[in-house]
XYZ file of C-alpha atoms in Angstrom:
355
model
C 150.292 67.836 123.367
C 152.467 68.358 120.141
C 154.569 71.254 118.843
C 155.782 72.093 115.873
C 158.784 74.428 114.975
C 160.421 75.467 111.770
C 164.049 76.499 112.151
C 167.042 77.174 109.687
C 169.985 74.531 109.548
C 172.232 76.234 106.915
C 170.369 76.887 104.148
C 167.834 74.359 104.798
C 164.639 74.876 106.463
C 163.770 72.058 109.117
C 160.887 70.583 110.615
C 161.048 69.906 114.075
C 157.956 68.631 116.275
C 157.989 68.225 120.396
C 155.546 66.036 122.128
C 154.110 66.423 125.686
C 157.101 64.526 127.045
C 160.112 67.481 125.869
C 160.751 65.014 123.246
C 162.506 66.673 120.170
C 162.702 65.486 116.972
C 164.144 66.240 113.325
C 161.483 65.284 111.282
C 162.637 65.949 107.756
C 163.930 68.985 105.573
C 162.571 70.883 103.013
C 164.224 71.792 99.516
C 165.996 75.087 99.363
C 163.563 76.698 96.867
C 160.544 76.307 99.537
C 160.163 79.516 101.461
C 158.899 80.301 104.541
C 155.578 80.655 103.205
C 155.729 77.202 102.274
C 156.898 76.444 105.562
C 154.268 78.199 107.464
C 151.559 76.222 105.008
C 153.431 72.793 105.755
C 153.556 73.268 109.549
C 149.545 74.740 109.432
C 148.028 71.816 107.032
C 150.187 69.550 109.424
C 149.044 71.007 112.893
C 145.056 70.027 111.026
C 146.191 66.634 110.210
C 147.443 66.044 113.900
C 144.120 67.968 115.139
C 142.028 66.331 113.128
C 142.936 62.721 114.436
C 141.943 64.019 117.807
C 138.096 64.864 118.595
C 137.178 68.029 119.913
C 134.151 68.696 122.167
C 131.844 71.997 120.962
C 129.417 73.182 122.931
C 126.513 74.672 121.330
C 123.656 76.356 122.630
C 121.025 76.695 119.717
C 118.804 79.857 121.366
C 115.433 80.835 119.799
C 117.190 84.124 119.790
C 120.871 83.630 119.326
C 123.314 80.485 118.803
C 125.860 80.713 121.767
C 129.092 78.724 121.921
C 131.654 78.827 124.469
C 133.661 81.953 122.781
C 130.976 83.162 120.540
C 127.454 84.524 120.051
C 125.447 85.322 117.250
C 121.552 85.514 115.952
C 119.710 82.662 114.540
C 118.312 83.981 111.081
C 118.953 81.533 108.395
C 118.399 83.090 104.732
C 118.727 80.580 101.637
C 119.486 81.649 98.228
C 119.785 79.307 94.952
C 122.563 82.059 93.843
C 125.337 83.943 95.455
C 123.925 87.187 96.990
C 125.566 90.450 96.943
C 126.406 90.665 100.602
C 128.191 87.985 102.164
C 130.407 88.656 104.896
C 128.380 85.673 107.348
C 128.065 83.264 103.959
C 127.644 79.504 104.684
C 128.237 77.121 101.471
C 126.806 74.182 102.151
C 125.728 71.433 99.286
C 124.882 73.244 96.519
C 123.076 76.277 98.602
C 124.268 79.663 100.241
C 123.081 80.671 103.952
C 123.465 84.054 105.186
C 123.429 83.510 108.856
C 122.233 86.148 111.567
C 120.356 88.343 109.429
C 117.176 88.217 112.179
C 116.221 86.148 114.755
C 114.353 82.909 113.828
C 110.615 82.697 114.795
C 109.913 80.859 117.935
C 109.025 77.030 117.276
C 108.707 74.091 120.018
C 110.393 71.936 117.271
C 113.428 72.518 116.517
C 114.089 69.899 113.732
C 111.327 71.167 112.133
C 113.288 72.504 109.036
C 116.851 72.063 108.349
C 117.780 76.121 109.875
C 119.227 74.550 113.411
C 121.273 72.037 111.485
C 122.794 75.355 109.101
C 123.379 77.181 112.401
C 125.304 74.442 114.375
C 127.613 74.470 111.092
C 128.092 77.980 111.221
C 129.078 77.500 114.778
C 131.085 75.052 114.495
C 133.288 77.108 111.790
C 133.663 79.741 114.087
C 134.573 77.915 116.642
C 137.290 76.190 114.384
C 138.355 79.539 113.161
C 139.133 80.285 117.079
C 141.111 76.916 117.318
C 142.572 77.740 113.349
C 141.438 74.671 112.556
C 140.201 73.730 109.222
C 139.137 70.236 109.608
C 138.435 67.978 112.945
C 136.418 65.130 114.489
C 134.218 67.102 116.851
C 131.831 65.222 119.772
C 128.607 68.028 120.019
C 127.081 68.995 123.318
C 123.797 70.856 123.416
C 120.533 70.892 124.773
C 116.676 71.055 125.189
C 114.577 72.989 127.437
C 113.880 71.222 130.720
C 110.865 69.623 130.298
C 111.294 68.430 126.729
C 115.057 66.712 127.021
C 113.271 63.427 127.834
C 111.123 63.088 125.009
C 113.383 65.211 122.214
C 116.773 64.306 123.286
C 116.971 61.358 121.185
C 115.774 62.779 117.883
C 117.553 66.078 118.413
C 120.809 63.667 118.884
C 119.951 62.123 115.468
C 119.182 65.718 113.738
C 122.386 66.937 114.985
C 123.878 63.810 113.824
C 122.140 63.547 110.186
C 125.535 63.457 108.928
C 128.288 61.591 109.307
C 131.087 63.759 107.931
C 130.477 67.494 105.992
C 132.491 69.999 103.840
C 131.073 73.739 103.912
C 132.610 76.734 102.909
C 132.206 79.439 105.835
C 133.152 83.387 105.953
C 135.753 82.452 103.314
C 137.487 79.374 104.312
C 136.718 75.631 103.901
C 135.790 73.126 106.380
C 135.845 69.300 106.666
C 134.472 68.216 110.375
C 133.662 63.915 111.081
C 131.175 63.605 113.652
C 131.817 61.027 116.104
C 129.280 61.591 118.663
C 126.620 64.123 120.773
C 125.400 64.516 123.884
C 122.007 66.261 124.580
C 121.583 68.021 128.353
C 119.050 69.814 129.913
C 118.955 73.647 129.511
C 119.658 75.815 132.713
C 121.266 73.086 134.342
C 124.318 73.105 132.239
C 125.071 76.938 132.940
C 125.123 75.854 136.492
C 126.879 72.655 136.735
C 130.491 73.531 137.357
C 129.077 75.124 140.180
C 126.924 72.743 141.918
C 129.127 73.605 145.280
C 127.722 77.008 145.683
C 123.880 75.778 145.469
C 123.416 74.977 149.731
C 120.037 74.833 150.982
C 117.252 75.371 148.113
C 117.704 77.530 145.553
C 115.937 77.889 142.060
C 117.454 78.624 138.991
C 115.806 80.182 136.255
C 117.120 80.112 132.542
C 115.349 82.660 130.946
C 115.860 82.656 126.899
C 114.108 84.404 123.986
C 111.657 81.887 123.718
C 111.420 80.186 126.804
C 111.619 80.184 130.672
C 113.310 77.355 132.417
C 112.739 76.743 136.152
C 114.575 74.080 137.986
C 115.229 73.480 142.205
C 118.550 72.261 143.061
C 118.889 71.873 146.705
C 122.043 70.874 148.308
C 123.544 71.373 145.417
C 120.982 68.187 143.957
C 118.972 69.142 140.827
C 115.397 67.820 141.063
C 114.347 66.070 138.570
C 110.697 66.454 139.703
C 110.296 70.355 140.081
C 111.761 70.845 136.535
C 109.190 73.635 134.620
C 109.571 75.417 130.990
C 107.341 78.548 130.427
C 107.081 80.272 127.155
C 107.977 83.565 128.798
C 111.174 84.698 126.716
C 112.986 87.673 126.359
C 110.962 88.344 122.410
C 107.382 88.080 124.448
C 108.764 91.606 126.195
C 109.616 93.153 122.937
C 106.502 91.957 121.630
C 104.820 93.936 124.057
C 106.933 96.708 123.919
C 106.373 97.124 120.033
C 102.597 96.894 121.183
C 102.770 99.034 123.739
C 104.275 102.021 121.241
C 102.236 101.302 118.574
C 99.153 102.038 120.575
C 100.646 105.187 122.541
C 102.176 106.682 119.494
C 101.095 105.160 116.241
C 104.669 103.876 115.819
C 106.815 101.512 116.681
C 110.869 101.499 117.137
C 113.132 99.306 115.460
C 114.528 96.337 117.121
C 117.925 97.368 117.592
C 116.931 100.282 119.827
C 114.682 98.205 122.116
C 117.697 96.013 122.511
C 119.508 98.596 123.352
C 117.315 99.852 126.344
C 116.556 95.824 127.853
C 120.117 95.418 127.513
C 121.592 98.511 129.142
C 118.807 100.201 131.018
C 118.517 103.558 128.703
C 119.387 104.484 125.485
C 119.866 107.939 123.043
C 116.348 108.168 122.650
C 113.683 110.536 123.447
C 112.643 110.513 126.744
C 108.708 109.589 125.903
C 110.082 106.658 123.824
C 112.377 105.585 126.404
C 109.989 105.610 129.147
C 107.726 103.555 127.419
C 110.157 100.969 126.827
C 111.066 100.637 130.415
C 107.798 101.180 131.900
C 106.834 97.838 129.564
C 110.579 95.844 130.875
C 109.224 96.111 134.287
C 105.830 95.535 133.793
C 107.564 92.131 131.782
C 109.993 91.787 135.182
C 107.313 92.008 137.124
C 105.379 88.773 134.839
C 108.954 86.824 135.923
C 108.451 86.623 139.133
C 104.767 86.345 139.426
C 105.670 83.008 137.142
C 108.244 81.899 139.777
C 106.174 82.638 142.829
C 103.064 79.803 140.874
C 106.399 77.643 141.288
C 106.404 78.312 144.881
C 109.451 80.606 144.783
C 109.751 82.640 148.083
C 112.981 85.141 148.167
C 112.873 84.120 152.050
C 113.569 80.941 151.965
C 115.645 79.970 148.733
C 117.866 82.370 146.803
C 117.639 83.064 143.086
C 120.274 82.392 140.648
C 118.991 83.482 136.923
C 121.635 82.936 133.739
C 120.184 83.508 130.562
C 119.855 86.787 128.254
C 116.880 87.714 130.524
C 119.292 88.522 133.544
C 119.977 92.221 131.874
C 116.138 92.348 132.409
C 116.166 91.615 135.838
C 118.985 93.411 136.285
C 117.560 96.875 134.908
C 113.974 96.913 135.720
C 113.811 94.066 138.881
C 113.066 94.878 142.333
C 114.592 92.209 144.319
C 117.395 91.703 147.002
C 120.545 91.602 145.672
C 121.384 89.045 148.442
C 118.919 86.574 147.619
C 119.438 86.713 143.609
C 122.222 85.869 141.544
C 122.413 87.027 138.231
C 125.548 85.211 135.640
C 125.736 87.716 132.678
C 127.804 85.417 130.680
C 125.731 84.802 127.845
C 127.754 81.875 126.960
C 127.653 80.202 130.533
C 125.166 77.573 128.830
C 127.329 76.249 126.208
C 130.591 76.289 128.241
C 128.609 74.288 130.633
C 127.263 71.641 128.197
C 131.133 71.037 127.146
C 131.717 70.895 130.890
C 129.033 67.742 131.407
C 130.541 66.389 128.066
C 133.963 66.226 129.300
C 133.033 65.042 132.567
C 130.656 62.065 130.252
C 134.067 61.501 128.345
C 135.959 60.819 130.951
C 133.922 58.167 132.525
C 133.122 56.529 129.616
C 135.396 57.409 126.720
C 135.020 58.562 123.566
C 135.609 57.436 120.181
């Protein structure tokens, strides 16, 4: 690890940097007329160069729904524009074009390198995940994922999408970014959110990843995944609002907008009336309910195995489930995905290297 410190040496300001050892060092001094501004900028555009030369691992969890990192979360609509528009407060520049990013949710597809929107996302994430480390430029190793049953067959061209590039400059919620890619690693969905935890999975146990597009259902027993009893369902969080939208449209002629029937599968209830609202639950369970009749044609049995569900889905269970709290485990950390593909990444790193 390496610090750097400005201090004042008569009328000098000086340079000093400390390396994991206690080591301290003079490096040079800076004319009289640089202020500390200029200091600050020195020791900031230095701290990137010293960053830069060392590759960082970003997790990224690219969601029908949302794009998750390990520190951040935020919708996958992708609008394009030949011109600057008006608002711009989530504005990707990226060669030539400008990207507002999390407008809506993007349309569920079973290809995700169908169009160049997941490659605009994993930029935007990767800025904000630079903005958290103030970084401006860096070599960054990816990790992210597939549903279940598609890693074998996609892994390797979602590896090359992700990788299209070798280096890229974008301009992202007003500051510029240079990022080298020197690698990714592609993991299974699900999995990931569970594998710093293996220790805790005795006996059998399912886990079920339940996203806005998809469903993934895996066995790990004695804390061993198998590879065999691996299923993906389209069963995602947007097939409940779908239904809910449905189901008030044909009750009351009218539907409510998206934000409040968030609201209600997030947190149970919302400041609504109390027709509206009980339609919107009455259609969560009746979507719970569809969960677990889809685990139970995988042979899941709440006697013998417990439940352990990550995902955005597990505020769904949570709300409008019927199940004993003994035998399921819910992880509401949204992000538990893509902290757990940087997990597998490190632990792939550190067996094998990395450039």
């Amino acid at each position: 690890r390496i610090a750097l410190r400005i201090s004042k040496i008569g009328t000098f300001p000086t340079l000093h940097i400390r390396n994991g050892n206690g080591y301290k060092k003079k490096c040079f001094r800076l004319g009289g007329l640089r202020t500390a501004l200029c200091c600050y900028t020195a020791e900031r555009n230095f701290m990137n160069i010293l960053n830069h030369n060392t590759p960082i691992i970003i997790g990224i969890d690219h969601g029908y729904g949302n794009i998750k990192t390990a520190n951040c979360c935020f919708k996958t609509g992708v609008a394009s524009f030949d011109k600057e528009p008006t608002f711009k407060s989530n504005l990707l520049v990226y060669e030539g074009r400008y990207y507002l990013i999390g407008e809506e949710h993007k349309e569920f597809t079973a290809d995700k390198m169908a169009d160049s929107d997941y490659y605009i996302l994993t930029l935007a994430a990767i800025g904000r995940e630079l903005n958290i480390r103030k970084q401006i430029s860096a070599r960054v190793h990816l990790a992210a994922g597939l549903p279940l049953t598609w890693v074998s067959e996609q892994k390797d061209a979602f590896k090359q999408y992700l990788l299209q590039k070798d280096s890229v400059d974008f301009h992202f919620r007003g500051a510029e970014y240079h990022v080298d890619f020197v690698g990714a690693d592609i993991f299974p969905q699900g999995f990931a959110a569970a594998a710093d935890h293996l220790r805790d999975f005795r006996g059998v146990n399912m886990l079920a990843d339940i996203g806005n597009g998809t469903m993934n259902v895996m066995y790990i027993n004695d804390r061993r995944p198998q590879e065999k009893k691996c299923f993906t369902e389209k069963y995602g969080t947007h097939q409940c609002m779908l239904a809910v939208r449905e189901n008030l449209l044909k009750r009351y002629g009218s539907t409510a907008d998206e934000a409040i029937i968030d609201q209600v599968l997030r947190h149970g209830t919302a400041s609504i009336s109390e027709r509206y609202l009980s339609a919107i639950q009455s259609t969560a369970r009746d979507y719970v309910g569809g969960i677990f009749r889809r685990l139970r044609e995988h042979e899941y049995d709440p006697e013998l195995m417990k439940l352990y569900v990550v995902g955005g889905g597990g505020c769904l269970i949570k709300n409008f489930g019927e199940f004993d709290a003994g035998q399921v485990v819910i992880n509401e950390d949204i992000c538990a995905t893509a902290k757990g593909y940087e997990y597998l990444a490190h632990l792939r790193a550190r067996k094998g290297g990395m450039v």
